[in-house]
XYZ file of C-alpha atoms in Angstrom:
344
model
C -5.441 26.866 8.890
C -3.957 24.363 11.289
C -3.603 20.660 10.275
C -2.498 17.496 11.529
C -0.672 15.171 9.063
C -0.420 11.666 10.076
C 2.639 10.813 8.586
C 4.402 13.772 6.970
C 7.893 12.433 6.443
C 7.828 10.585 3.030
C 6.359 10.863 -0.250
C 2.643 11.978 -0.249
C 2.617 12.835 3.400
C 5.791 15.100 2.993
C 4.245 16.603 -0.062
C 1.105 17.449 1.818
C 3.113 18.850 4.916
C 5.360 21.078 2.377
C 2.479 22.248 0.305
C 0.463 23.311 3.463
C 3.573 25.067 4.779
C 3.879 26.901 1.286
C 0.236 28.125 1.818
C 1.183 29.496 5.324
C -0.573 26.908 7.227
C 0.555 25.520 10.541
C 1.533 21.926 10.198
C 1.793 19.327 13.151
C 3.062 15.885 11.812
C 2.708 12.837 13.907
C 4.773 9.699 13.092
C 7.122 7.135 14.651
C 10.230 9.207 13.664
C 11.896 6.161 11.900
C 12.016 7.067 8.305
C 12.419 10.262 6.690
C 12.208 13.880 8.117
C 9.317 16.260 7.892
C 9.752 19.466 6.144
C 11.363 22.412 8.096
C 8.732 24.422 9.677
C 6.638 21.410 10.648
C 5.979 20.806 14.335
C 6.701 16.987 14.638
C 5.309 14.858 17.419
C 6.611 11.274 17.599
C 4.570 8.311 18.759
C 2.801 5.044 17.348
C -0.634 5.104 16.053
C -1.447 1.754 17.434
C -0.783 2.774 21.063
C -3.672 4.539 22.850
C -1.375 6.604 25.132
C 0.482 7.890 22.100
C -2.753 9.122 20.523
C -4.262 10.569 23.788
C -0.809 12.610 24.095
C -1.288 13.682 20.487
C -4.771 14.898 20.747
C -3.922 17.028 23.829
C -1.589 19.049 21.394
C -4.519 20.165 19.355
C -7.042 21.489 18.186
C -6.790 21.226 14.457
C -9.041 22.266 11.629
C -8.363 19.084 9.899
C -6.619 15.825 10.098
C -5.056 14.420 6.913
C -4.199 10.787 7.105
C -1.485 9.849 4.803
C 0.058 6.956 6.865
C -2.778 4.383 7.276
C -1.668 1.968 4.479
C -0.568 -0.672 6.846
C -2.913 -0.179 9.595
C -5.919 -2.329 10.322
C -9.436 -0.619 10.341
C -9.833 -0.950 14.200
C -6.468 1.040 14.421
C -7.836 3.838 12.286
C -10.902 3.520 14.193
C -9.292 4.017 17.624
C -7.125 6.876 16.150
C -10.211 8.805 14.849
C -12.181 8.175 18.095
C -9.250 9.769 20.034
C -8.769 12.713 17.762
C -12.383 13.607 16.885
C -12.655 16.019 19.870
C -9.497 17.961 18.580
C -10.129 18.161 14.864
C -12.810 19.715 12.672
C -12.503 17.408 9.756
C -10.819 14.196 8.698
C -9.321 13.721 5.350
C -8.567 9.982 4.582
C -6.252 8.844 1.777
C -7.528 5.594 0.677
C -7.042 3.816 -2.742
C -9.025 2.515 -5.970
C -8.115 -0.932 -4.480
C -11.033 -0.481 -2.251
C -13.614 -0.960 -5.043
C -14.772 -4.613 -5.711
C -14.473 -3.921 -9.372
C -10.724 -2.892 -9.699
C -8.862 -3.705 -11.795
C -11.445 -5.616 -14.002
C -14.114 -2.952 -14.295
C -14.460 0.803 -15.106
C -14.693 2.681 -11.896
C -16.808 5.710 -10.698
C -17.250 6.850 -7.015
C -20.548 5.117 -7.035
C -18.930 1.442 -7.840
C -19.438 -0.909 -5.114
C -16.877 -1.029 -2.368
C -15.502 -4.270 -0.719
C -16.814 -5.477 2.355
C -15.171 -4.904 5.732
C -16.416 -3.767 9.059
C -15.050 -0.609 10.687
C -13.416 -2.593 13.580
C -11.685 -5.277 11.558
C -8.522 -6.423 12.574
C -5.164 -6.800 10.557
C -6.327 -10.483 9.639
C -9.528 -9.694 8.166
C -9.681 -10.842 4.503
C -6.452 -12.706 4.407
C -6.545 -15.468 1.896
C -5.213 -19.144 2.272
C -1.767 -19.701 0.762
C -3.221 -21.954 -2.037
C -5.886 -19.327 -3.155
C -5.631 -18.589 -6.904
C -8.549 -16.027 -7.076
C -8.395 -12.287 -6.682
C -6.796 -11.014 -3.644
C -8.814 -8.346 -1.971
C -6.955 -8.278 1.221
C -5.519 -4.771 0.828
C -8.742 -3.449 -0.619
C -10.894 -4.782 2.061
C -8.541 -3.252 4.902
C -8.765 0.247 3.168
C -12.601 0.092 2.581
C -12.890 -0.822 6.421
C -10.707 2.089 7.456
C -12.982 4.325 5.379
C -15.829 3.136 7.173
C -13.908 3.420 10.499
C -13.362 7.387 9.911
C -16.951 7.900 8.729
C -18.375 6.205 11.498
C -16.556 8.557 13.945
C -16.610 11.884 12.177
C -19.790 11.635 10.018
C -20.076 12.021 6.346
C -20.087 15.858 6.449
C -16.853 15.967 8.133
C -15.108 13.342 6.066
C -13.300 13.632 2.627
C -11.920 10.337 1.163
C -9.357 10.437 -1.603
C -9.075 7.315 -3.753
C -5.970 7.635 -5.946
C -4.686 5.043 -8.312
C -0.893 4.962 -9.220
C 0.876 8.143 -7.588
C 4.353 9.152 -9.076
C 6.752 12.008 -8.788
C 9.741 13.012 -6.821
C 10.208 10.912 -3.487
C 8.581 7.813 -4.870
C 9.269 4.781 -2.863
C 7.594 2.165 -4.870
C 10.000 2.238 -7.579
C 7.940 2.187 -10.598
C 8.944 5.323 -12.373
C 12.559 5.335 -10.998
C 13.024 1.865 -12.493
C 11.695 2.973 -15.967
C 14.020 6.170 -15.823
C 17.157 4.053 -15.002
C 16.293 1.335 -17.656
C 15.699 3.955 -20.343
C 18.819 5.810 -19.475
C 20.796 2.763 -20.052
C 19.737 2.987 -23.969
C 19.822 -0.098 -26.147
C 16.752 -1.701 -27.418
C 14.146 -1.209 -24.587
C 11.137 -3.720 -24.137
C 7.918 -1.577 -24.068
C 4.830 -3.207 -23.090
C 1.637 -3.593 -24.911
C -0.086 -0.807 -27.063
C 1.692 2.548 -27.079
C -1.758 4.174 -27.485
C -3.128 2.571 -24.297
C -4.378 5.247 -21.979
C -2.708 5.338 -18.364
C -3.684 7.523 -15.421
C -0.960 7.961 -12.976
C -1.147 11.267 -10.999
C 1.692 13.551 -9.597
C 2.149 13.431 -5.891
C 2.202 17.151 -5.834
C -1.067 17.336 -7.392
C -2.596 14.791 -4.976
C -1.203 16.944 -2.016
C -2.820 20.111 -3.378
C -6.241 18.563 -3.939
C -5.895 16.948 -0.331
C -5.456 20.270 1.134
C -8.255 21.990 -0.866
C -10.686 19.310 0.359
C -9.321 19.671 3.967
C -10.054 23.405 3.764
C -13.565 22.791 2.367
C -16.925 22.560 4.269
C -18.329 19.475 2.505
C -17.713 15.792 2.603
C -17.512 13.327 -0.207
C -15.275 10.588 -1.890
C -13.336 11.325 -4.938
C -11.294 9.181 -7.350
C -7.952 10.819 -8.012
C -6.185 10.017 -11.309
C -5.184 11.958 -14.344
C -8.222 12.510 -16.870
C -9.261 9.433 -18.989
C -7.527 9.324 -22.480
C -5.101 12.170 -21.847
C -1.875 10.129 -21.221
C -0.764 7.052 -22.914
C 1.979 4.295 -22.376
C 3.870 5.569 -25.455
C 3.844 9.153 -24.250
C 4.966 8.035 -20.816
C 8.049 6.152 -22.217
C 8.812 8.778 -24.837
C 8.921 11.257 -21.771
C 11.304 8.855 -20.088
C 13.593 9.101 -23.203
C 13.512 12.728 -23.426
C 14.159 13.224 -19.564
C 17.181 11.033 -19.678
C 18.211 12.096 -23.100
C 18.629 8.485 -23.993
C 19.439 7.319 -27.435
C 17.608 4.042 -26.672
C 14.999 2.566 -28.875
C 11.579 1.464 -27.663
C 10.559 -2.190 -29.119
C 6.727 -2.746 -28.369
C 5.773 -6.206 -27.473
C 2.080 -7.168 -27.661
C 0.095 -8.228 -24.693
C -0.113 -11.880 -25.638
C 3.556 -12.255 -26.099
C 4.355 -10.700 -22.663
C 1.762 -13.035 -21.202
C 3.193 -16.078 -23.005
C 6.724 -15.188 -21.265
C 4.898 -15.020 -17.879
C 5.896 -11.158 -17.476
C 4.572 -10.158 -13.971
C 1.925 -7.560 -14.781
C 2.148 -4.301 -12.753
C 5.732 -5.083 -11.587
C 8.167 -6.498 -14.043
C 7.179 -3.946 -16.609
C 5.780 -1.390 -14.151
C 2.496 0.197 -15.199
C 1.669 -2.403 -17.776
C -1.644 -4.389 -17.058
C -4.011 -6.116 -19.330
C -7.055 -5.834 -16.955
C -9.930 -3.774 -18.473
C -10.412 -1.573 -15.651
C -6.861 -0.976 -14.475
C -6.723 2.394 -16.231
C -10.324 3.285 -16.659
C -11.072 5.226 -13.502
C -13.464 8.181 -13.901
C -12.044 11.005 -11.726
C -14.364 13.827 -13.278
C -15.731 14.341 -9.801
C -12.344 15.496 -8.499
C -11.665 17.506 -11.365
C -14.845 19.343 -10.894
C -13.843 19.811 -7.424
C -10.622 21.170 -8.214
C -8.172 18.483 -9.014
C -5.581 19.795 -11.512
C -3.209 17.179 -12.934
C 0.106 18.249 -14.563
C 1.000 16.637 -17.819
C 2.782 13.314 -17.101
C 5.802 14.505 -18.922
C 6.413 16.918 -16.106
C 6.249 14.341 -13.575
C 8.722 12.250 -15.407
C 11.184 15.212 -15.655
C 10.979 16.254 -12.104
C 11.504 12.645 -10.908
C 14.660 12.343 -13.169
C 16.037 15.667 -11.788
C 15.377 14.467 -8.145
C 17.184 11.239 -8.868
C 20.146 12.970 -10.456
C 20.448 15.446 -7.577
C 20.997 12.665 -5.315
C 17.293 12.201 -4.230
C 16.967 8.830 -2.213
C 13.527 7.425 -1.435
C 12.646 5.936 2.073
C 13.575 2.344 2.016
C 10.688 0.192 1.437
C 10.477 -3.582 0.353
C 8.056 -2.752 -2.610
C 10.997 -1.179 -4.468
C 12.642 -4.521 -5.000
C 9.388 -6.097 -6.593
C 9.889 -3.893 -9.782
C 11.699 -4.373 -12.965
C 12.346 -7.191 -15.419
C 15.754 -8.661 -15.470
C 18.089 -7.915 -18.200
C 18.266 -11.818 -19.080
C 14.439 -12.038 -19.550
C 14.124 -8.767 -21.574
C 16.730 -9.916 -23.927
C 14.813 -13.257 -24.467
C 11.589 -11.523 -25.186
C 13.125 -8.923 -27.522
C 15.010 -11.809 -29.266
C 11.639 -13.605 -29.622
C 10.177 -10.469 -31.219
C 13.070 -10.273 -33.634
C 12.439 -13.913 -34.688
C 8.896 -13.108 -35.479
């Protein structure tokens, strides 16, 4: 099997490249060469996906059985469209990594693969869906861009040759967003640890290595389709997640659970200040049974937590990314809320 990974140097893209090499596949990675390094054994080609000449030069290095697109998170649909058009003669299939943000109902409604997608044309530019600065409603910009990119790939390759993966939160070794690393480092410090919401609340993060394995399975399959890629509903909980952080770090800290209404009262930024905490009804209500039927296997979240701590302790350093700085509550604000809890 010969595949082209668009990206291939950090987190999911690197995990895809490494897993493919482990299967004995031939792997080409196309990226700008500015962040991270592709796994040893990968043929790397440097170039910019927004430059037509670079794409033409890349297509001449084919053919490939499949393209796996892991690097389109910041590309406009029209750029994904141009790339797909250039690569189509040189590739049998196209696997596009999208997101649950592409659904109109996320994070407020339960989701299945038949849920309505946001509107965006296949040739939308980077400004499509941007909101005015004073907008106080839902921000669908990122989701619209990803939905438009999905349509771009489908328009070029056709549904039977396209597989679309819509993950929720991806965690694991190499994470650049900073959600799990923040929790691990906070828990490792010990003391009273502010824990958000209901410890029994279901959450659905998925391990990066499991997403990579499923992506390769779909790249090698003969059919198309779209799949939500999350851990099974109801299997993992916030309490189990934070207990796994305590266990992995061997921390003597104590979890102190704060109800949602208190955190909202203190204006805790959902999803970022206490990563993975969100009160929206659909944030962790994504049906991924279709992917599981198709072969997705999700390891226990405790294994992901332990592997990420091991990676950090062994000197693992994520690719620099501005989203890292978004995550984590300040020690002062945490203490304020813990004191409020103690007074009640």
